[in-house]
Coordinates of C-alpha atoms in Angstrom, one line a residue:
X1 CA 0.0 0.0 0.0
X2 CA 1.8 3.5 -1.0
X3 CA 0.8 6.6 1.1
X4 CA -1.9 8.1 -1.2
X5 CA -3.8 5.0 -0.7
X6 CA -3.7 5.7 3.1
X7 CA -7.8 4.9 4.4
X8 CA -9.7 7.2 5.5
X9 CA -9.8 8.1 9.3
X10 CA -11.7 5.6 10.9
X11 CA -13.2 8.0 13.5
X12 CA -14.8 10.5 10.4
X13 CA -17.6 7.6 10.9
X14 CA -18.7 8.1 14.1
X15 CA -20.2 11.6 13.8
X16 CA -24.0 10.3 13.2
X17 CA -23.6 8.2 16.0
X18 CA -22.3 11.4 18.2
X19 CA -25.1 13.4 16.6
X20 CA -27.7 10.8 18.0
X21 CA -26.1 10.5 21.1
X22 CA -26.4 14.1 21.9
X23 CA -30.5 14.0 21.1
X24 CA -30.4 11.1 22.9
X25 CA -32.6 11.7 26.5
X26 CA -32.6 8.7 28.2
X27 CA -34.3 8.0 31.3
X28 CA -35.1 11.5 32.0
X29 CA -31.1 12.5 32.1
X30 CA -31.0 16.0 30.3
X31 CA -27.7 16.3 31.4
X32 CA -25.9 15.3 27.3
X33 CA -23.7 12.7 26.0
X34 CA -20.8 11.1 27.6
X35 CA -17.9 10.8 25.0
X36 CA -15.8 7.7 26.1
X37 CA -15.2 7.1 22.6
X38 CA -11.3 8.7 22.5
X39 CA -9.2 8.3 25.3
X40 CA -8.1 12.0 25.4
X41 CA -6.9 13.4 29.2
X42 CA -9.7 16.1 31.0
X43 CA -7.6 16.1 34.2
X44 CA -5.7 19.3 34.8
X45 CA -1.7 18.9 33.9
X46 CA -0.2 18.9 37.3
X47 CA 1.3 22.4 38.5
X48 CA 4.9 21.4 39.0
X49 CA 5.1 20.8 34.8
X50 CA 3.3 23.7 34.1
X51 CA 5.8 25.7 36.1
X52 CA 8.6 23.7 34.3
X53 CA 7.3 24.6 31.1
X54 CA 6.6 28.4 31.8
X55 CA 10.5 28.7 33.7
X56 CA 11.8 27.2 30.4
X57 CA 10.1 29.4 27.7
X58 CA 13.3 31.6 27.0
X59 CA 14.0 28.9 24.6
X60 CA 16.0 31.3 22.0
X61 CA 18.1 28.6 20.8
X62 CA 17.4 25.3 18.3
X63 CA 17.0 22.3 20.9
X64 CA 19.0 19.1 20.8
X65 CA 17.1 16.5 18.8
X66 CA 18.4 13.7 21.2
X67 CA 17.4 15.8 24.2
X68 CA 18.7 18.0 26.5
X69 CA 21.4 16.1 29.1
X70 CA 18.7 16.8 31.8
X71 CA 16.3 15.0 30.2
X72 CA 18.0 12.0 28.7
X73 CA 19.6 11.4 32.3
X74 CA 15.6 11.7 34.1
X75 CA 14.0 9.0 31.0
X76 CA 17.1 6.7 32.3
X77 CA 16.5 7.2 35.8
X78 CA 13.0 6.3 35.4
X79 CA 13.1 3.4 33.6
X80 CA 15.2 2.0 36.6
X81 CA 13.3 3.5 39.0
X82 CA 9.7 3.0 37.9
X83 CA 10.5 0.1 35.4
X84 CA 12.7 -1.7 36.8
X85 CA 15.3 -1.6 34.2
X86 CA 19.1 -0.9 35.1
X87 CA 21.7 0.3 33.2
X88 CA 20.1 2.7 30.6
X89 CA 22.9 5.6 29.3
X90 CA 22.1 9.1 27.5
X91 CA 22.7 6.8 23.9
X92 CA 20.3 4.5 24.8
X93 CA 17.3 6.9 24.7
X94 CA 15.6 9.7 22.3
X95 CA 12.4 11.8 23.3
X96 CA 9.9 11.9 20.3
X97 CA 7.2 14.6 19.6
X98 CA 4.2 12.2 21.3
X99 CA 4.3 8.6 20.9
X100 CA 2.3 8.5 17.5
X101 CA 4.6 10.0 15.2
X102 CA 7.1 7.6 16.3
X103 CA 5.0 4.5 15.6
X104 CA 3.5 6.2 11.9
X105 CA 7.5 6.5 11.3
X106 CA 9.3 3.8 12.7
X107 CA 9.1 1.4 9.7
X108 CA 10.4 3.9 7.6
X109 CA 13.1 5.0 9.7
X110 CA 14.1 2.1 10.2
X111 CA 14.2 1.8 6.4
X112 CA 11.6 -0.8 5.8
X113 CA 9.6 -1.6 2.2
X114 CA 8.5 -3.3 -0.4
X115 CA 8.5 -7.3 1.2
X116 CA 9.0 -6.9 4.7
X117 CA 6.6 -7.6 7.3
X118 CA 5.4 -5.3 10.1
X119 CA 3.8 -7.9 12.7
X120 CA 1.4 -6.1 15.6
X121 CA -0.9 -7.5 17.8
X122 CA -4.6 -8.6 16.8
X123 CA -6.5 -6.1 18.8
X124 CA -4.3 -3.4 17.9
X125 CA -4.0 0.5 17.9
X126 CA -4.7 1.4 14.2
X127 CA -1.3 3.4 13.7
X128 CA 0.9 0.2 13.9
X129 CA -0.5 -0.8 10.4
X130 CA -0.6 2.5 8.9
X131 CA 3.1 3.1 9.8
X132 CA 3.7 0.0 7.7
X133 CA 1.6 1.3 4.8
X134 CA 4.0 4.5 4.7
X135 CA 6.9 2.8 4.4
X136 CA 5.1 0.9 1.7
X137 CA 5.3 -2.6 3.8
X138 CA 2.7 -5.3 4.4
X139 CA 1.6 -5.6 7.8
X140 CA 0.3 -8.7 9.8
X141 CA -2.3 -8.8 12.9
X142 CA -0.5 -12.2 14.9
X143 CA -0.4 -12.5 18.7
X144 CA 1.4 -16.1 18.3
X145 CA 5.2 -16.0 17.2
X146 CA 5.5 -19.0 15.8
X147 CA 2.9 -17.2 13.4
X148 CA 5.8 -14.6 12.2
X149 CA 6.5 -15.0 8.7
X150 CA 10.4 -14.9 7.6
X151 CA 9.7 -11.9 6.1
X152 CA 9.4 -10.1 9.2
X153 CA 11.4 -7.2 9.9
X154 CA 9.5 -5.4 12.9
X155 CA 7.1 -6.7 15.6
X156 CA 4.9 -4.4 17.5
X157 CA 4.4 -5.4 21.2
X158 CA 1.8 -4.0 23.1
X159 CA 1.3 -3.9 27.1
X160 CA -1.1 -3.1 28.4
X161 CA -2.8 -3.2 25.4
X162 CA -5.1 -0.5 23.5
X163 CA -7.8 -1.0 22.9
X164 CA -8.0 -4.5 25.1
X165 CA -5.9 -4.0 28.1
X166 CA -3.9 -7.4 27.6
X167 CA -0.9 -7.4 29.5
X168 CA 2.2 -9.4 28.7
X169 CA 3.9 -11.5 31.1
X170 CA 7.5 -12.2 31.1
X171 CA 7.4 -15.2 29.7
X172 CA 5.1 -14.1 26.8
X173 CA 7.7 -11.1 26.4
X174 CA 10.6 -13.4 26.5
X175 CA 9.0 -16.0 24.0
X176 CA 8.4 -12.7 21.4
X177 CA 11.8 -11.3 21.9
X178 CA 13.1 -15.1 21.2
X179 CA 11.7 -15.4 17.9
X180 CA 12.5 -11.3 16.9
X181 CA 16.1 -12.8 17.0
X182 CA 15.3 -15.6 15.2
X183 CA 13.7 -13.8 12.6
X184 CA 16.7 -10.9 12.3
X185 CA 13.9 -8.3 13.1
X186 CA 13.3 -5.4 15.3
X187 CA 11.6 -5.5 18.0
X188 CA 9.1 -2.3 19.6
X189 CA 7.5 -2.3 22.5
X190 CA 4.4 0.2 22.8
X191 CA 4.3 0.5 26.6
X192 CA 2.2 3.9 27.3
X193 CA 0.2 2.6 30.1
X194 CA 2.5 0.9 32.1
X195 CA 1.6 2.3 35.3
X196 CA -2.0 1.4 35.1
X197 CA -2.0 -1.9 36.4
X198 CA -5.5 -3.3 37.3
X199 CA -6.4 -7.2 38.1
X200 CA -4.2 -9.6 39.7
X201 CA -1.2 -9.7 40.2
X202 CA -0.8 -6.5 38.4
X203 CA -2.4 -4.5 41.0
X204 CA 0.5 -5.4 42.8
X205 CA 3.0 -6.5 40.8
X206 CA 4.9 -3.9 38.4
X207 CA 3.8 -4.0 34.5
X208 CA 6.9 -5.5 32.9
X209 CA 8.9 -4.1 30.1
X210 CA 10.6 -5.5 26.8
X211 CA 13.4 -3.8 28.4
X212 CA 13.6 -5.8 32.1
X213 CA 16.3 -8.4 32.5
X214 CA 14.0 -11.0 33.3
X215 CA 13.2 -10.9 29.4
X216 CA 16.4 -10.3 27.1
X217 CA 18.9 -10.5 30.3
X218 CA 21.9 -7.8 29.3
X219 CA 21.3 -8.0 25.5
X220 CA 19.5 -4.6 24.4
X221 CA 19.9 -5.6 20.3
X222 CA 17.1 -4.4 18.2
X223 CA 15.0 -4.0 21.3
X224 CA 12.9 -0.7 22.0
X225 CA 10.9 0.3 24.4
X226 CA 8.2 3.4 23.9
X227 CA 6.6 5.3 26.3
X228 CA 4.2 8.7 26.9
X229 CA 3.5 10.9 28.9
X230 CA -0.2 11.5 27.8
X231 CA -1.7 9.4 30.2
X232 CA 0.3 9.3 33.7
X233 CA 0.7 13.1 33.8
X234 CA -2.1 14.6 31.5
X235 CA 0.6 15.8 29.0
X236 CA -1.8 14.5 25.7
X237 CA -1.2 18.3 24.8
X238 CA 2.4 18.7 25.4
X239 CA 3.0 15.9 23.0
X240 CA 5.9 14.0 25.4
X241 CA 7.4 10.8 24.8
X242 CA 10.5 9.0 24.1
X243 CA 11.7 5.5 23.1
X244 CA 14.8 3.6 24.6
X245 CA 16.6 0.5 24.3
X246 CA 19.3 -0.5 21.9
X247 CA 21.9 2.2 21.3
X248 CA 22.6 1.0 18.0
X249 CA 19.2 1.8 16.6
X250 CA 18.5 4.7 18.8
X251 CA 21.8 6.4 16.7
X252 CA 20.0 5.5 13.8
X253 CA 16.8 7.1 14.5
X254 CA 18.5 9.9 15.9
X255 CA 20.6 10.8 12.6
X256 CA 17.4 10.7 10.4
X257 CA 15.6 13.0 12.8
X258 CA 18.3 15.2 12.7
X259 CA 17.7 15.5 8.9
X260 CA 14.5 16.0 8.9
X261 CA 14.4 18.4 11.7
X262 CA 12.3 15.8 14.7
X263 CA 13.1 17.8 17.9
X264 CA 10.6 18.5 20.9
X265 CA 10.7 22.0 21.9
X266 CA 13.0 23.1 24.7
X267 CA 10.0 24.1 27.1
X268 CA 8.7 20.8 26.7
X269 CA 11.7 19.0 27.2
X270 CA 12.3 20.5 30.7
X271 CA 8.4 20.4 31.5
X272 CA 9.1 16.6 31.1
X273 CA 12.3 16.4 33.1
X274 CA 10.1 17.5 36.0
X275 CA 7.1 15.1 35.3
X276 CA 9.8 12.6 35.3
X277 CA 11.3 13.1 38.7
X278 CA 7.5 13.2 40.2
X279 CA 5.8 10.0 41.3
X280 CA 3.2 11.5 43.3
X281 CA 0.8 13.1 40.6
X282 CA 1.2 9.7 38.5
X283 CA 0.2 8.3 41.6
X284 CA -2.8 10.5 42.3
X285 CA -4.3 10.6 38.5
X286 CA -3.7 6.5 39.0
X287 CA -6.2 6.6 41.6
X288 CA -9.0 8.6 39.5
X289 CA -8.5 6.5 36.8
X290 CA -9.1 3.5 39.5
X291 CA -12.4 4.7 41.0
X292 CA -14.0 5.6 37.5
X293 CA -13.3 2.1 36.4
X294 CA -14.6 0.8 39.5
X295 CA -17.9 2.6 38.9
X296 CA -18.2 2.0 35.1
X297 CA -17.2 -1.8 34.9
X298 CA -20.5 -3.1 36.8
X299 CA -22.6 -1.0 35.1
X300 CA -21.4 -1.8 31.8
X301 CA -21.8 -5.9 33.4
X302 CA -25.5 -5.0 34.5
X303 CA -26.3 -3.6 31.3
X304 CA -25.5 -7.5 29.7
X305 CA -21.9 -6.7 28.6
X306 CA -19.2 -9.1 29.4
X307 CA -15.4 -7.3 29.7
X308 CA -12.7 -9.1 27.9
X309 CA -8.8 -8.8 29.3
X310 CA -9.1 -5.1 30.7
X311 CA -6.6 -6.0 33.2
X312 CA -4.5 -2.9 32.3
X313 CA -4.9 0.5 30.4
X314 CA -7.4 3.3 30.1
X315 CA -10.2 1.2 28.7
X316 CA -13.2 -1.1 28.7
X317 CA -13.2 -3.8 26.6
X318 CA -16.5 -5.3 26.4
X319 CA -19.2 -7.1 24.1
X320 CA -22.8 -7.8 24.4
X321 CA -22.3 -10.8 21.5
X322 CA -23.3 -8.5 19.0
X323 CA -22.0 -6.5 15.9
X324 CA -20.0 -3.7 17.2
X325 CA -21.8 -1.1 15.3
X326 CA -25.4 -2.2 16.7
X327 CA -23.4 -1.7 20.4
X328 CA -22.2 2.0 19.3
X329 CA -25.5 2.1 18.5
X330 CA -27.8 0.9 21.7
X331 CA -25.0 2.8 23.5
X332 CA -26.3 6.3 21.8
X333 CA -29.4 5.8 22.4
X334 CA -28.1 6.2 26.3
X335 CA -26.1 9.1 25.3
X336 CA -23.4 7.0 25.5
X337 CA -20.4 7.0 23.2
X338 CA -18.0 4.4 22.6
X339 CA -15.1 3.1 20.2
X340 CA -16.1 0.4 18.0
X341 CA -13.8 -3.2 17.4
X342 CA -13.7 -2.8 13.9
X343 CA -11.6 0.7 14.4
X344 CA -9.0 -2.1 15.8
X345 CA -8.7 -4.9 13.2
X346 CA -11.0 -7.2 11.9
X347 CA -10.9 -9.9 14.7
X348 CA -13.2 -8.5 17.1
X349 CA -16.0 -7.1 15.4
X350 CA -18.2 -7.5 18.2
X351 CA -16.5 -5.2 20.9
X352 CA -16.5 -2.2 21.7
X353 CA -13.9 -0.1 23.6
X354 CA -14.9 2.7 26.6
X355 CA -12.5 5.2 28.1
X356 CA -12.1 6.4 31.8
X357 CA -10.7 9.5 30.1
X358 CA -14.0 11.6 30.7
X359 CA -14.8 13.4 34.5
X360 CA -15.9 11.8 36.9
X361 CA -19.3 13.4 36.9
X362 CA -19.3 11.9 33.3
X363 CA -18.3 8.7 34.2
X364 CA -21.6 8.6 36.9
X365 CA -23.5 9.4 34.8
X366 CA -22.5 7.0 32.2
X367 CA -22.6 4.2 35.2
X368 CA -26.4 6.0 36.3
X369 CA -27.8 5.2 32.5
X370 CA -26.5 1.8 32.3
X371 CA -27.5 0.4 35.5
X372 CA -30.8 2.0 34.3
X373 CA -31.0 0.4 31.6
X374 CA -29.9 -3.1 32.9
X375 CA -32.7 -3.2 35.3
X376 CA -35.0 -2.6 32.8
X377 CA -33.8 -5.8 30.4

């Protein structure tokens, strides 16, 4: 698939469902529709980053596309810290202008085409195939890696997963990383919501990395690791992230993004050195997430849906049996709206995904209508 052949954004076709979902008055609720359909932040940015960002805007000068010193040093410290991987330098990571452009890119940086394979998971975030259709490769929805064609010359990792929450254990990490060397190919790792750990054991247990020694012991080769901001410190705006791993490749990224002018801004770069050293607010917006999920998961169950994996992430995933589109549908009638499956590959065309990203006020009144609506069935 060349770029002009590109499909159309997905979301275009959910307007007439949020156009029915705002004249949708159900059960007497005047109060309009709750979008859980995009998991975009509506907590306030925590006042320590802001204060970065406004004590950094004499930014006069170009910034460093690999990052200031500061801010290379803080993404090391906190994979070790938070991660619980040791050993990261300043060469072994690269802060990228939000996560997305990184994964739309990364197949052509890393100078894939015509033949090669792109391999992401089956319930997958839409951008991991369309990076492959830039860079003019084929790409291939497999969660099994004995499935991995020869051809393969990236894998896309996901944990925990968008849209389905799936987390990856070691092992499964370890078996993936295992055949990426068998195969020659690169290996990415989309971890974004890492610190949202839900079910057992990974309400207690750390979310693990492609990066931790438990999976490729001392041997970073080919192996990355990406990771936002967005979501821990409601920096979606600020567009802060960064990838890390093997040095070899993050040289390689770097020199094409030094070509083709990549940098993030200086403010933003020290804004995130100070989100970085802060646990507490990731902590704190942790908890929200926590007690909307709490309220929104029975309601969706009462109201006949079943939720699938979920056991990490900002999302629902959850079917009535149904086609997806008939769900999106029942659900604006509510005022209610939600992501279809189909938006995230054809093999689960009877989910639906739901967001906590919305208020909490939102959020009860989502959980209000459904119970509603379940006791009526």
């Amino acid at each position: 698939m060349a770029l002009q052949e590109l499909p159309d954004y997905p979301w275009d076709l959910m307007a007439p469902y949020a156009e029915r979902a705002r004249s949708a008055v159900p059960f007497g609720d005047t109060t309009g529709i709750v979008d859980l359909s995009i998991g975009s932040p509506v907590d306030p940015t925590p006042g320590l980053i802001r204060d970065a960002l406004a004590a950094a805007t004499d930014a006069h000068a170009y910034p460093l596309t690999v990052g200031t010193p500061a801010l290379r040093e803080a993404i090391a410290a906190w994979f070790e810290r938070r991660r619980g991987v040791p050993g990261l330098t300043v060469e072994n990571v690269l802060p990228t202008i939000g996560s997305k452009e990184l994964v739309a890119l990364l197949p052509f940086l890393l100078g894939l085409g015509e033949g090669d394979v792109v391999v992401h998971p089956r319930a997958a975030y839409p951008t991991y195939a369309i990076g492959a259709a830039i860079a003019g490769a084929t790409a291939l929805a497999s969660d099994d890696p004995a499935e991995w064609p020869e051809r393969t010359r990236l894998i896309w990792l996901n944990s925990p997963g968008n849209p389905d929450g799936r987390i990856l254990s070691v092992d499964e990490l370890r078996a993936a990383v295992a055949r990426a060397r068998e195969l020659g190919a690169y290996l990415a790792s989309d971890e974004c919501y890492a610190e949202l750990g839900w079910d057992e054991p990974w309400d207690a247990e750390r979310v693990p990395s492609v990066l931790d020694p438990r999976v490729i012991g001392d041997d970073r080769r080919n192996i990355l690791a990406v990771y936002s901001l967005s979501k821990q410190s409601n920096l979606a705006g600020y567009r802060a992230a960064f990838v890390a791993g093997c040095r070899t490749v993050i040289a390689r990224l770097v020199n094409v993004r030094k070509h083709a002018g990549l940098m993030l801004p200086a403010p933003l770069q020290a804004a995130m050195v100070a989100a970085l050293a802060d646990d507490h607010h990731v902590a704190e917006q942790k908890e929200r997430y926590r007690a909307r999920r709490e309220l929104l998961k029975p309601a969706l169950e009462s109201a006949g849906f079943r939720i699938d994996r979920s056991e990490g992430g900002l999302y629902l995933w959850a079917t009535e049996g149904r086609d997806a589109w008939e769900s999106i549908g029942r659900l604006a009638d509510l005022g209610i709206l939600a992501g279809p499956g189909h938006f995230y590959g054809v093999h689960y065309p009877e989910h639906v995904r739901l967001s906590l990203t919305a208020t909490d006020e939102r959020v009860a009144a989502a959980a209000s209508r459904l119970r509603a609506f379940g006791d009526s069935l």
